[in-house]
Every structure is written in structure tokens, then in C-alpha cells.
Coordinates of C-alpha atoms (C1' of nucleotides) in Angstrom, one line a residue:
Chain A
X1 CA -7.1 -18.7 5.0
X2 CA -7.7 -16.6 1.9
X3 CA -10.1 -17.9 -1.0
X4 CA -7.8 -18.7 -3.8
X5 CA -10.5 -19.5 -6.7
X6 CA -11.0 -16.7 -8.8
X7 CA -13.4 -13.7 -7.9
X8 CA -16.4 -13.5 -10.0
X9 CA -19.1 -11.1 -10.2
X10 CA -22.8 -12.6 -9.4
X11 CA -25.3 -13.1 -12.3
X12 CA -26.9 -9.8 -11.4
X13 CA -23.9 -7.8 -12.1
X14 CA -24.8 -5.8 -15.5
X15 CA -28.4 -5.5 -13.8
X16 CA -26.8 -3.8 -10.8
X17 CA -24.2 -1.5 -12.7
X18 CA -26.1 -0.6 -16.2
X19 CA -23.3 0.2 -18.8
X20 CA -20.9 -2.1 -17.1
X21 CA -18.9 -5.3 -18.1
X22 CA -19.2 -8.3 -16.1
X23 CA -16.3 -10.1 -17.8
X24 CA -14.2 -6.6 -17.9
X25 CA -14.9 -6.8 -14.3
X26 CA -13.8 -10.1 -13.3
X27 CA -10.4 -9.4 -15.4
X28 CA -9.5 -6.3 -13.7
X29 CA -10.0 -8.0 -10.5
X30 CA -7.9 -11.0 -10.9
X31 CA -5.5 -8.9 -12.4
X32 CA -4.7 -7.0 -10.0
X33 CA -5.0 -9.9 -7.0
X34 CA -2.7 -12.1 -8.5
X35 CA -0.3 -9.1 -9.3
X36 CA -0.7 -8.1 -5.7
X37 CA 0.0 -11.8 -4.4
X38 CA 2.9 -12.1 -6.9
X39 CA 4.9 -9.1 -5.0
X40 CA 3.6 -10.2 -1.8
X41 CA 5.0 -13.5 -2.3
X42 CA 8.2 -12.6 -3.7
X43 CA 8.8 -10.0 -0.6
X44 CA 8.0 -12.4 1.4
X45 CA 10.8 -14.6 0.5
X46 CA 13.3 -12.2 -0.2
X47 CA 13.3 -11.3 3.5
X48 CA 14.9 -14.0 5.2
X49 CA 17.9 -12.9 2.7
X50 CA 17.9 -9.2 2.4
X51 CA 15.1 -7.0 3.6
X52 CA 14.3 -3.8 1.6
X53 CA 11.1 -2.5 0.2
X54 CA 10.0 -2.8 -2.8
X55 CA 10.2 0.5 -4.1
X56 CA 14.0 0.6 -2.6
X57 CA 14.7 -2.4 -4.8
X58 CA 12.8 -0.9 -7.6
X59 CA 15.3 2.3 -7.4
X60 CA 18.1 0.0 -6.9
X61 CA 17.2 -2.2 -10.2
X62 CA 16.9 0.3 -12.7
X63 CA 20.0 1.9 -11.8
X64 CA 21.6 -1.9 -12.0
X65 CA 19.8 -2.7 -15.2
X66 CA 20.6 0.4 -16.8
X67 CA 24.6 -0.4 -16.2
X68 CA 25.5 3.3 -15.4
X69 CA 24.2 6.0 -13.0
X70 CA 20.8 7.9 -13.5
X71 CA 19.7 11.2 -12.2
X72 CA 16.9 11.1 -9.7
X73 CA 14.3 12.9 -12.3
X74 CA 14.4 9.9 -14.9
X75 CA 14.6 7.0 -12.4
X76 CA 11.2 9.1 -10.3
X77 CA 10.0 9.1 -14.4
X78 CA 10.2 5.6 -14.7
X79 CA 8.6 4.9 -11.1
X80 CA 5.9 6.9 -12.0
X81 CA 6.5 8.8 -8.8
X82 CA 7.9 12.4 -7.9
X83 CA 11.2 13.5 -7.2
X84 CA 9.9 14.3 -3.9
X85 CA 9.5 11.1 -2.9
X86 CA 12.5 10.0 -5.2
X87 CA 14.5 12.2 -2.5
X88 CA 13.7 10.4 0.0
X89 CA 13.9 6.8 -1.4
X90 CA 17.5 7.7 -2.7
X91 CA 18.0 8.8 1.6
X92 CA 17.1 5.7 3.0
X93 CA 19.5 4.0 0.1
X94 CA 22.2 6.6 1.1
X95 CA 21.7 5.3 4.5
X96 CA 22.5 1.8 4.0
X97 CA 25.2 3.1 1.7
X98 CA 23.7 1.2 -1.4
X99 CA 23.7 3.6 -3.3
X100 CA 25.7 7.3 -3.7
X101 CA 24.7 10.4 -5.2
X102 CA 27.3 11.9 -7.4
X103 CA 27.7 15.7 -9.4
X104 CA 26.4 15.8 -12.7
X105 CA 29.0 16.4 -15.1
X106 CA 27.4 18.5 -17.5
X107 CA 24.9 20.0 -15.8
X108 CA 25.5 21.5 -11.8
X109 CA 21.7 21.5 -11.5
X110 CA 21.5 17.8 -11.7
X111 CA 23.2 14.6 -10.0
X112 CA 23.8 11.0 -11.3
X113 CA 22.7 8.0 -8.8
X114 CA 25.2 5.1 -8.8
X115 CA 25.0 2.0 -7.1
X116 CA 27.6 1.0 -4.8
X117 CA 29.1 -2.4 -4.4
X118 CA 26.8 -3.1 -1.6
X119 CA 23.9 -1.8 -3.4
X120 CA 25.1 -4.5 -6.5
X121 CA 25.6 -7.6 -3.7
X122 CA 22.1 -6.8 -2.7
X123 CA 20.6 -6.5 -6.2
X124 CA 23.1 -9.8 -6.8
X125 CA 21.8 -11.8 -3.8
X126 CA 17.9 -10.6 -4.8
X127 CA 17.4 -11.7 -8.1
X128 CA 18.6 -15.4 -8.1
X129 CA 15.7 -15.5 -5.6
X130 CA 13.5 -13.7 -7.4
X131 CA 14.4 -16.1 -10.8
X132 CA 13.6 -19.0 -8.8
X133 CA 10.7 -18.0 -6.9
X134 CA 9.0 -16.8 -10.3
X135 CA 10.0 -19.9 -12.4
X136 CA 7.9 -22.1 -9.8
X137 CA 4.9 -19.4 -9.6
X138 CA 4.5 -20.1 -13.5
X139 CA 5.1 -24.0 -13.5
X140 CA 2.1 -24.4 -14.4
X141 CA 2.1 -22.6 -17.6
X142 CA 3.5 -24.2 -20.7
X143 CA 5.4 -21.7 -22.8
X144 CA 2.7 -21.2 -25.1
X145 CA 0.8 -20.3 -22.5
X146 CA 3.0 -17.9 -21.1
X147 CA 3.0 -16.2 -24.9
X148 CA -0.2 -15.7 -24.4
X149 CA -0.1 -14.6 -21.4
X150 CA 2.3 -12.1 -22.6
X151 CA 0.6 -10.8 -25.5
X152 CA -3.0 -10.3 -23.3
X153 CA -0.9 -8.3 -20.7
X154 CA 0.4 -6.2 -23.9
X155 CA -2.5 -5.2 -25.1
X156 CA -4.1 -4.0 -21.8
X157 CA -0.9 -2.3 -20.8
X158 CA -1.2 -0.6 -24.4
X159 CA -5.1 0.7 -23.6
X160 CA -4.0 1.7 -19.6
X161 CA -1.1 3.6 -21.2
X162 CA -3.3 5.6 -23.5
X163 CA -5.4 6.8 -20.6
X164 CA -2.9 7.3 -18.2
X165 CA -2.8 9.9 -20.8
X166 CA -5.7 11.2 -20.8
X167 CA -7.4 13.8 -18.3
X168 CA -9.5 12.0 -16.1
X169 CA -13.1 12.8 -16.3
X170 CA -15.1 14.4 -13.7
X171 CA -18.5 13.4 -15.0
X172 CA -20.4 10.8 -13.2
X173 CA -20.9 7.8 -14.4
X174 CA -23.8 5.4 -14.7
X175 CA -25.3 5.2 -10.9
X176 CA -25.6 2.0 -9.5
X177 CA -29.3 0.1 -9.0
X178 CA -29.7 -0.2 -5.3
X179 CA -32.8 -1.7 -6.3
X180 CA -30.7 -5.0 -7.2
X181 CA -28.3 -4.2 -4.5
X182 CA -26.9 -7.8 -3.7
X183 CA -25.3 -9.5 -1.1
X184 CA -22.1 -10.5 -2.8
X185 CA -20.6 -7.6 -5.0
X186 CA -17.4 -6.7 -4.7
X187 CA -14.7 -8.3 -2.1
X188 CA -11.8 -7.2 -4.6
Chain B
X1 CA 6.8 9.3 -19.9
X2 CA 6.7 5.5 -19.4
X3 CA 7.8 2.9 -21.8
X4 CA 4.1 1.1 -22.6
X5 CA 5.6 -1.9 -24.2
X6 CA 6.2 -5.2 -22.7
X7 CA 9.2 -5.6 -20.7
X8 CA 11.4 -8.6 -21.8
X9 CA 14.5 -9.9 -20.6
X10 CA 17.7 -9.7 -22.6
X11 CA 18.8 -12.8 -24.9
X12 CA 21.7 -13.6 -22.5
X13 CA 19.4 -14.0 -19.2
X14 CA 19.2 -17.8 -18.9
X15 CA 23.1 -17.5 -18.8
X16 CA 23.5 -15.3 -16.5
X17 CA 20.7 -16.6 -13.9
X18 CA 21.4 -20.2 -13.8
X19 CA 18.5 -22.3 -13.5
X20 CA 15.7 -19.3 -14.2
X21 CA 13.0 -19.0 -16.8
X22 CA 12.8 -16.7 -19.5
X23 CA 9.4 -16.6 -20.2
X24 CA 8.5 -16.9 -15.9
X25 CA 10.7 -14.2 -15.6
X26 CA 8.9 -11.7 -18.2
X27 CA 5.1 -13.0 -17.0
X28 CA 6.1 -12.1 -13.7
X29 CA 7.2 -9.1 -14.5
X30 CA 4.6 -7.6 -16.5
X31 CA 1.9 -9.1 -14.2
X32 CA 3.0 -7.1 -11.5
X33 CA 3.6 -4.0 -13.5
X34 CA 0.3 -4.3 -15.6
X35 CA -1.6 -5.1 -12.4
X36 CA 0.0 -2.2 -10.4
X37 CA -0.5 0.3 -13.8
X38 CA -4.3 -1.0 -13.4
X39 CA -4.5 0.1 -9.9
X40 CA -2.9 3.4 -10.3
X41 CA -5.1 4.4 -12.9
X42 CA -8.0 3.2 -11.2
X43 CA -7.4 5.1 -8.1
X44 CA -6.3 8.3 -10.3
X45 CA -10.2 8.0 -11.8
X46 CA -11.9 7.6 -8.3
X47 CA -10.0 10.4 -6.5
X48 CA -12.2 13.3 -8.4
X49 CA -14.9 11.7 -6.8
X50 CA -14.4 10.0 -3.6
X51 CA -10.5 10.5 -2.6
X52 CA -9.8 7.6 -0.4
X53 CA -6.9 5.1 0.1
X54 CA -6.8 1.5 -1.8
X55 CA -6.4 -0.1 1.4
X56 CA -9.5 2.0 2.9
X57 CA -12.1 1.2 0.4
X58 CA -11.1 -2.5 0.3
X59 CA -12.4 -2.5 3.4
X60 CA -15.2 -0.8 2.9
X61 CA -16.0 -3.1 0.1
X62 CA -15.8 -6.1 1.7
X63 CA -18.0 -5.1 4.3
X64 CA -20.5 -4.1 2.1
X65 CA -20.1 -6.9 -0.2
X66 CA -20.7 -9.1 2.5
X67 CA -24.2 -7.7 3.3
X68 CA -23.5 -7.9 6.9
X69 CA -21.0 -6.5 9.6
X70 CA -17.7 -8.6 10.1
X71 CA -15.2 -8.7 13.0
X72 CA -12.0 -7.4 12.3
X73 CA -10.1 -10.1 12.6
X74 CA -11.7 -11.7 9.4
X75 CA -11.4 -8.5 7.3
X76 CA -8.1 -8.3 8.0
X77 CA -7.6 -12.1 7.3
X78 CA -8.9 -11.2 3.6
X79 CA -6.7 -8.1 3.2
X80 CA -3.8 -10.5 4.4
X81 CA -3.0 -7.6 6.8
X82 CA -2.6 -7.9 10.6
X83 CA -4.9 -7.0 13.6
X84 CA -2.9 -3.7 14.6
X85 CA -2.9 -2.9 11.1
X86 CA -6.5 -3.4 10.8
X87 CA -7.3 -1.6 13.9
X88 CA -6.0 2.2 12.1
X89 CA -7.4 1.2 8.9
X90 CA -10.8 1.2 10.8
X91 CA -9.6 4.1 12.7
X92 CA -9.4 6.4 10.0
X93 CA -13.0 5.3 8.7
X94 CA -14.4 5.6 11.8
X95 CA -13.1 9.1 11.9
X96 CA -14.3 9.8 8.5
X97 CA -17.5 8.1 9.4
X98 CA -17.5 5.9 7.3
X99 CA -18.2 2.6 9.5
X100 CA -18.6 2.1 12.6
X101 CA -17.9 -0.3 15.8
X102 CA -20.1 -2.5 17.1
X103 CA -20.2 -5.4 20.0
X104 CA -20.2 -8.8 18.7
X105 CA -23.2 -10.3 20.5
X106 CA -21.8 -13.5 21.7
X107 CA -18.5 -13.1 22.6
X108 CA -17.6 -10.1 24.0
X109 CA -14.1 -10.2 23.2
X110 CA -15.1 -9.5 19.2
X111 CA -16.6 -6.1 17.2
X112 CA -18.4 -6.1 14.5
X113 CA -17.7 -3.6 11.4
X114 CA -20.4 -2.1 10.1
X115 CA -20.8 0.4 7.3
X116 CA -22.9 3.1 7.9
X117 CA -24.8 4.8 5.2
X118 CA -22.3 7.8 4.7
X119 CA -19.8 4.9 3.3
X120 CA -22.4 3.5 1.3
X121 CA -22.6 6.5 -0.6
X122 CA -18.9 5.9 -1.1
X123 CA -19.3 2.6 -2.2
X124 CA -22.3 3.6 -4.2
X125 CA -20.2 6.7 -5.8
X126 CA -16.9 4.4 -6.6
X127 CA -18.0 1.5 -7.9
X128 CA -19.7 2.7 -11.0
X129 CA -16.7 4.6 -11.9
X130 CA -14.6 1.7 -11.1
X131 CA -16.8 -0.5 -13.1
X132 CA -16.7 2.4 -16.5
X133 CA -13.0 2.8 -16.4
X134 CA -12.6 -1.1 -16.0
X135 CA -14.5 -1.9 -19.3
X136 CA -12.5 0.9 -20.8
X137 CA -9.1 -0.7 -19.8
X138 CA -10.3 -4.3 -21.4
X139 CA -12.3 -3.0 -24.6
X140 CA -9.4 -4.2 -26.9
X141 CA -9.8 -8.3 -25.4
X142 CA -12.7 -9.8 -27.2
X143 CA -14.6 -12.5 -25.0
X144 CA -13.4 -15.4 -25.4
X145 CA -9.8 -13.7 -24.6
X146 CA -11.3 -12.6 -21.4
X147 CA -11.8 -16.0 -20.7
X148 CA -8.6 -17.3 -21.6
X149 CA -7.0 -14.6 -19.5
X150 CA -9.0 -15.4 -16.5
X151 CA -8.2 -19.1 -17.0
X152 CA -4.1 -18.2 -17.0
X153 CA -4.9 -15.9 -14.1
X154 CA -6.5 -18.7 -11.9
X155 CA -3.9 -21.2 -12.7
X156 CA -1.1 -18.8 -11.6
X157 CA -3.1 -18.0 -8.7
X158 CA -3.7 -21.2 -7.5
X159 CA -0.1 -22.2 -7.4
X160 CA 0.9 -18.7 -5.9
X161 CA -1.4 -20.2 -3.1
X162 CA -0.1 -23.4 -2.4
X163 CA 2.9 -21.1 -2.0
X164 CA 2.2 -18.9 0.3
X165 CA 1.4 -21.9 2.3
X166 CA 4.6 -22.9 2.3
X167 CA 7.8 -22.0 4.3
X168 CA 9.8 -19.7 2.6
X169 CA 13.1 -21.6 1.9
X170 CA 16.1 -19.8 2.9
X171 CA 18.6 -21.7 1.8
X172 CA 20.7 -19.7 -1.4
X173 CA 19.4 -20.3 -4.8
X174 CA 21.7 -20.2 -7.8
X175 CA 24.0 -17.5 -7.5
X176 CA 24.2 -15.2 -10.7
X177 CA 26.7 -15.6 -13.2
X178 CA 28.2 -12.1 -12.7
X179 CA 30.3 -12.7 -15.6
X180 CA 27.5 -12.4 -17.5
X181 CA 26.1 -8.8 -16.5
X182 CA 24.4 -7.2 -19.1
X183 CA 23.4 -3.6 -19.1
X184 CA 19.3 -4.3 -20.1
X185 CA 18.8 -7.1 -16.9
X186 CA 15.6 -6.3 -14.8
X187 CA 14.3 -2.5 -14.3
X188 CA 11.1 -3.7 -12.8
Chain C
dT1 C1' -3.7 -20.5 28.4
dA2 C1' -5.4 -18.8 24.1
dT3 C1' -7.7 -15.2 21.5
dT4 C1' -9.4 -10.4 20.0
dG5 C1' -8.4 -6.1 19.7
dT6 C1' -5.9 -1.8 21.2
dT7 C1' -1.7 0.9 22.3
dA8 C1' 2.8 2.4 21.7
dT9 C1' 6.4 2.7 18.7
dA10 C1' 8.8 3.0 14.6
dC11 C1' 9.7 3.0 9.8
dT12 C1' 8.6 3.5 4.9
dC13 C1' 6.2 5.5 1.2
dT14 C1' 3.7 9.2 -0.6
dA15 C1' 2.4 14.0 -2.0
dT16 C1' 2.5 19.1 -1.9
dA17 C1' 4.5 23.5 -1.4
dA18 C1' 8.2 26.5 -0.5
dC19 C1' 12.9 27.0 -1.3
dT20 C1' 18.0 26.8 -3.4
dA21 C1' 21.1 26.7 -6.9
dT22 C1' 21.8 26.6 -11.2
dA23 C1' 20.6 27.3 -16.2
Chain D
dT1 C1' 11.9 32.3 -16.2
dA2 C1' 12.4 27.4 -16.0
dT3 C1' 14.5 23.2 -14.1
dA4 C1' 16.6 19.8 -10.6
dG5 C1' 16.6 18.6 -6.4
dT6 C1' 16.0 19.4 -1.3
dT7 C1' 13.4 20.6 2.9
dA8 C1' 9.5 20.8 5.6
dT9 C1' 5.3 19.1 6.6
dA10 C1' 1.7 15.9 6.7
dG11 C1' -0.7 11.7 6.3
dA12 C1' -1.3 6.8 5.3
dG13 C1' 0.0 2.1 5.5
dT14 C1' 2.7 -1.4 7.6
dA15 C1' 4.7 -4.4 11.3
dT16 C1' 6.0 -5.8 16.0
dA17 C1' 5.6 -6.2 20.9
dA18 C1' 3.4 -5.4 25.1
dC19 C1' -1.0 -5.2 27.0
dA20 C1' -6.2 -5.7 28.7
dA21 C1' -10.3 -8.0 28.5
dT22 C1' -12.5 -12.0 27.7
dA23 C1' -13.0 -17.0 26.7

DNA sequence: TATTGTTATACTCTATAACTATA
DNA sequence: TATAGTTATAGAGTATAACAATA
């Protein structure tokens, strides 16, 4: 049975990694659990109704939202993904005729990806699940709380955005003291 | 290039999804994204160094953060994976050398992971990167928001895990009010 | 009988490079 | 030349079911 209290680095932490945050640290990785437990929750009740992956549904959900076909390039854009893979993620869609491709009118390089109406009953069937499901993850919350919340996420999306941007550097960082190696570091 | 700013659902949304939350709705949403945008980045950092799989050093972490080897069966318990999942994760560290099998001592039915000192290094090599990029990514939270972050973070958590406990219902939920459909519902 | 791990199988996602057709 | 998309190829992660060894 998985630990659900919240991962904390030991007291030796900014000892162990010079240069490093300890509190930094124990956001990033609680952000990124309870984002990852939050899918994996919500997947796993969407299955017993329709089962599809979650980039399939991603694909499938910004064509929806957007209310009128997209070519492969912007929705692969908007994925963060390349049109590579967006070829293939539109084939298994093709496949289970949720969605179609269709000729660009403008230009013949390009096509437009619609959504059938099999590809809308799925999108249709998934979200009321995905409403409810989410409503009862943040019952908890009051809806200050969920402002703030909000405005926290915001401001790191705002500072990961920035360096997405940026060329990753190659240099290396701070080593680690193996001298205060410890027994309890990182689990995730 | 990606839209940085918080997504939001459309004024309309409580109509058309009866029964559903706003506000759940939109912390769900950019929980997932901002933890997913956190991982990418993350893993786009490491790979100049160390190019290895999320899943991969997640194992290799928890074996070395637990100071001693562990059978399979546990590590795979704390990845929430299964057994024949865990068995080619190892696989592909053992071929890269990075850990190796050994026989649990008392019941011979059981291995023990172990790291060896080749993923060490790894673990050594990743984690201070991990650790720079992560105070980079939270520099605009002051302390105390840290805090408060981490304290929204746990609470979601915790309920997330009473959930997973939980059969997932599968009876319908609220079907959407189709009459409603906007063109800005839920690209993510 | 139950448990641990492997094998076999299959599918999805992912990326890169070479290619096409169009612009 | 540049762009949009496909194809070919490859590898990684995932799950399920059948299985062997052991308890």
C-alpha cells in the first residue's frame, strides 16, 4: 500500500546537495506525485466506461474544445510532442474511427483533423466522469483554497515556461557530498 | 509555442456539466499539466547528462534511497506498477548495468535489487542537477508559500488516496448538457 | 493453495531520419 | 529551399495471462 503523507527530504538535505533547496525540493516532488496520482486515478475510472489513453483523449479534447478541426502540426504544438508521433496518435484514432483526417482547404500540404460523432460520444461520455471524479478529489479544498491553489500553480507554470525556453545547460552542477550520503534521500 | 497561462474553464461550464466544479475542474487541470510541464523539463535537463527513462531512474532512486537492496515486488508496489512490468524495467538496468539481481536469503522464491556502483554514479550525476533546476522552477514562491503549497498538495493527496482505495463506481454520472457545448470546454 | 517472479504476447507512446508532395 | 505530413525503424513502458519454482 503506497505511503500517502507527503515526501520530505531529511534534515541533512542542503548538507548533502550544497546549493540546493530543501523546501524547492519537497514542492517539486509532491507536485509532480499528486499530478501523477491525479491522472492515474482519473484513468482509472474512466476505464470501466471507455478505455483510451491519455494522450488519445488529449488529441481528442483539443479538437472538441476548439469546436472545429485542427491540423496535426498545431494540435502535436499544443501536446508538446512531434508530428511524428502526432501521426501515429491520429492512426490509432482513425482506427476506432473517432476521428477523420480531412484536405486542407487552403493549403494541399496540410490537413484538418475533425472529430467524428463517435469520437464526440466518447469525449461526451468522458468528461461527466472526469467532472465528478475531480469535484470529489478537491472536496477538501474550500474555494479560497482552490484560488490559491490556482495562483501558486500560475506562477511555477510561468517560471517552467521561461526555461522550457531556454537551452539547457551542459555544465555540471554542484556534486553531491557522499560524505553525508544518507539512508533516506530520494524515493520520488 | 505553448500557452503558459493558466487554463480556466469557460463561464458556461457548471451549465453544461451538471453537478461539476468550476474551481475542481481548473485545479485539476493545471495540477496535472503543471506537474507533467515539471517533469518534462526536468527530464529535458538530465538527458545531457545521464539519458535515462523517468520510470528507470525511479527505480534506481528508490533503491538507493532506501540504503539497502529491495525485492521487486515492493519496488514495484511503490511505482504502483505490476510484477511483469517491473521485471523489464530491471531488465533494461541490468543490461545497462546499472543494478543487479540477487537471492533473497530467506525465501528463495524472492531477489533482491541492488544498485551497483555504475548506477550510483547515475544517481550521484542526476540528482544535483535535479536538485539546481528544481530551486530554479520554485525561485518566484517565497517560503512560507512553499509551505502553503505543500499543505494544499497533501490535503489533495490524501483524499486522492482514500480514492484509489476505493472501487471505481461505474455507474453513469451526469450526462452533459450537450445543449450547452461551447467551443473553449477542456483542451487538457 | 498462494506467492514471487519470468515469459510470451501485444499494444501504445515516443523520437529520429529519410522521404513525398506541395509551396 | 522550406514546410506538412508520412513511413520506416527502433526502443521504452505498460498490462495480461500462462507458467515455474518455492512456500
Amino acid at each position: 500500500m503506497a505511503d500517502s503523507r507527503l515526501k520530505r527530504q531529511g534534515d541533512s538535505f542542503e548538507e548533502e546537495f550544497p546549493g540546493a533547496s530543501r523546501s524547492a525540493s519537497d514542492c517539486s516532488i509532491n507536485l509532480a506525485r499528486t499530478g501523477s496520482l491525479l491522472l492515474a486515478e482519473l484513468t482509472r475510472r474512466r476505464r470501466p466506461f471507455v478505455d483510451i489513453s491519455v494522450a488519445a483523449f488529449q488529441v481528442l479534447a483539443i479538437i472538441e474544445g476548439e469546436g472545429t478541426p485542427l491540423p496535426p502540426s498545431i494540435v502535436a504544438e499544443r501536446m508538446v510532442t512531434t508530428t511524428g508521433t502526432m501521426t501515429s496518435l491520429i492512426d490509432t484514432l482513425v482506427r476506432r474511427g473517432l476521428v477523420r483526417r480531412l484536405p486542407h482547404p487552403d493549403d494541399r500540404r496540410m490537413l484538418l483533423i475533425d472529430i467524428t460523432d463517435a469520437g464526440r460520444d466518447v469525449v461526451d461520455q468522458i468528461l461527466p466522469v472526469t467532472h465528478r471524479v475531480t469535484k470529489e478529489m478537491f472536496q477538501d479544498l474550500s474555494e479560497p483554497e482552490r484560488q490559491q491553489l490556482l495562483q501558486l500553480l500560475a506562477r511555477v507554470q510561468r517560471r517552467v515556461d521561461v526555461m522550457r525556453n531556454e537551452a539547457a545547460p551542459t555544465d555540471p552542477p554542484q556534486p553531491r557530498n557522499t560524505a553525508q550520503r544518507s539512508a533516506q534521500t530520494a524515493t520520488k
